[in-house]
C-alpha atoms as one frame of an Amber mdcrd trajectory, in Angstrom:
protein
  85.615 122.210 106.737  83.623 118.976 106.541  84.834 115.401 106.438  84.677
 114.066 102.875  81.898 111.631 102.178  82.913 108.082 101.374  81.326 105.781
  98.827  81.485 102.018  99.145  82.683  99.919  96.227  79.069  98.815  95.666
  77.811 102.426  95.500  80.705 103.387  93.254  80.117 100.506  90.854  76.425
 101.335  90.477  77.131 105.051  89.962  80.429 104.871  88.056  78.830 106.181
  84.839  77.775 109.430  86.562  80.940 110.090  88.586  84.081 111.928  87.570
  86.807 109.709  89.016  90.221 111.174  89.808  93.017 108.801  90.853  95.609
 110.604  92.999  98.214 107.835  93.018 101.526 108.121  91.189 101.532 107.532
  87.411 103.265 104.175  87.899 100.632 102.994  90.369  97.872 104.258  88.061
  99.397 102.322  85.141  99.267  99.177  87.283  95.463  99.326  87.281  92.779
 101.912  87.965  89.001 102.252  88.071  87.426 102.387  84.618  87.417 105.943
  83.318  89.593 107.327  86.111  91.878 110.243  85.327  95.314 110.440  86.951
  96.125 113.627  88.861  98.786 112.698  91.444  98.270 114.070  94.946 101.340
 116.295  94.695  99.838 117.920  91.553  96.276 118.430  92.853  96.860 122.137
  93.580  97.633 122.735  89.889  94.332 121.105  88.920  92.050 123.040  91.293
  90.252 125.052  88.593  89.456 122.000  86.466  88.425 119.863  89.436  86.185
 122.701  90.688  84.476 122.896  87.276  83.995 119.118  87.222  82.524 119.241
  90.755  80.126 121.999  89.668  78.887 119.661  86.914  78.477 116.556  89.086
  79.972 114.427  91.827  83.747 113.907  91.854  85.185 110.745  93.372  88.803
 110.815  94.539  90.579 107.445  94.583  93.952 106.099  95.722  95.285 102.694
  96.764  93.726 102.433 100.231  91.996 105.719 100.983  94.622 107.747 102.881
  95.894 109.830  99.950  92.379 110.341  98.606  91.275 111.634 102.033  94.210
 114.064 101.973  93.259 115.174  98.449  89.617 115.632  99.512  90.810 117.742
 102.447  92.913 119.968 100.129  89.978 120.309  97.750  87.573 121.102 100.605
  89.930 123.829 101.830  89.505 125.337  98.362  85.712 125.057  98.408  85.465
 121.906  96.298  83.203 119.116  97.561  84.317 115.590  96.669  83.934 112.024
  97.904  86.453 109.245  98.418  86.250 105.517  97.688  86.289 103.499 100.932
  89.303 101.200 100.807  90.513 102.611  97.478  91.479 100.540  94.468  92.598
  97.746  96.798  89.010  97.272  98.023  87.703  97.649  94.452  89.983  94.859
  93.186  89.385  92.686  96.289  85.680  92.645  95.471  86.459  91.345  91.984
  85.855  94.554  90.030  87.976  95.170  86.949  90.946  97.500  86.969  91.874
  99.085  83.660  95.456  99.262  82.482  96.289 101.704  79.694  97.807 100.171
  76.562 101.348 101.239  75.878 101.655 102.792  79.320 104.961 102.658  81.140
 105.664  99.649  83.286 103.698  99.722  86.522 105.704 100.532  89.632 105.237
  99.244  93.131 102.467 100.830  95.138 103.529 103.714  97.366 102.886 101.756
 100.568 105.232  99.000  99.341 107.875 101.580  98.372 107.636 103.133 101.839
 107.970  99.733 103.562 111.057  98.888 101.483 112.701 102.249 102.119 111.888
 102.330 105.843 113.041  98.740 106.341 116.272  99.356 104.440 117.119 102.479
 106.458 116.322 100.716 109.763 118.549  97.753 108.858 121.294 100.058 107.623
 121.160 102.074 110.858 121.355  98.928 112.966 124.222  97.426 110.942 126.231
 100.642 110.902 125.516 101.027 114.626 126.988  97.579 115.287 129.889  97.700
 112.828 130.931 101.361 112.710 129.594 103.510 115.542 126.533 103.274 117.837
 125.436 106.780 116.795 124.233 105.334 113.466 121.348 103.751 115.372 119.808
 107.231 115.318 118.811 106.434 111.719 116.649 103.569 112.939 115.183 105.667
 115.746 114.390 108.454 113.274 112.472 106.077 111.004 110.588 104.642 113.993
 109.603 108.148 115.121 108.543 109.000 111.574 106.343 105.920 111.386 104.654
 106.765 114.684 104.070 110.355 113.524 102.747 109.049 110.204 100.236 106.804
 111.951  99.068 109.526 114.333  98.599 112.172 111.623  97.556 109.883 108.738
 100.242 111.508 106.607 103.507 110.144 105.311 106.534 112.339 104.730 108.484
 109.440 103.262 105.722 108.808 100.704 105.780 112.511  99.811 109.530 112.286
  99.207 109.303 109.029  97.247 106.547 110.516  95.078 109.131 112.998  93.784
 111.335 110.257  92.292 111.296 110.176  88.462 109.443 106.850  88.172 106.654
 108.226  90.384 106.283 111.572  88.591 104.025 112.650  85.782 105.361 115.024
  83.171 103.777 118.411  82.516 102.541 117.155  79.129 100.838 114.160  80.783
  99.138 116.364  83.370  98.087 118.856  80.685  96.554 115.990  78.670  94.701
 114.730  81.755  93.333 118.194  82.533  92.260 118.588  78.885  90.434 115.246
  79.141  88.758 116.441  82.347  87.632 119.638  80.593  86.497 117.600  77.575
  84.333 115.389  79.756  82.699 118.466  81.188  81.821 119.847  77.751  80.654
 116.433  76.542  78.291 115.954  79.506  76.758 119.424  79.329
């Protein structure tokens, strides 16, 4: 298995018209702003989309995008394990926006949610504080909560994965419905037919 190639924001901007862009963030994050023309297939749904992504990759280059690059690298790794070659955007949508490029927001879309990294920081911080407070006020054993979060954060940094983000992605505000995913996959198939 090879390491996915990475495109800079400059390369992506100049080639955007020829790339199939797939945003693997949650639907709420996607609604908050995405690269022009990007389709939303959340990371936890990428396995269901393998056939359509493979067909798009056979037609031309597929660019996988997330907020900072970690989830898109994970998606590229899953796709590579299934024989699908893709690229990732260096720095993700954060780098895209930081360089002054436009992010599109769908009209009538649900209210944007916090980015996954922000959700993880809030959850981790809350559990650490709760563990410390309960450890002081109720019983010292509650400090194990704080130690567990600290260990999880270290593991997350070492493996470039995040179990807490995977759990938070399953919350209703971070999920896409089957109908939404079906519509996205139909749009992906439609782009393929249109370009051929």
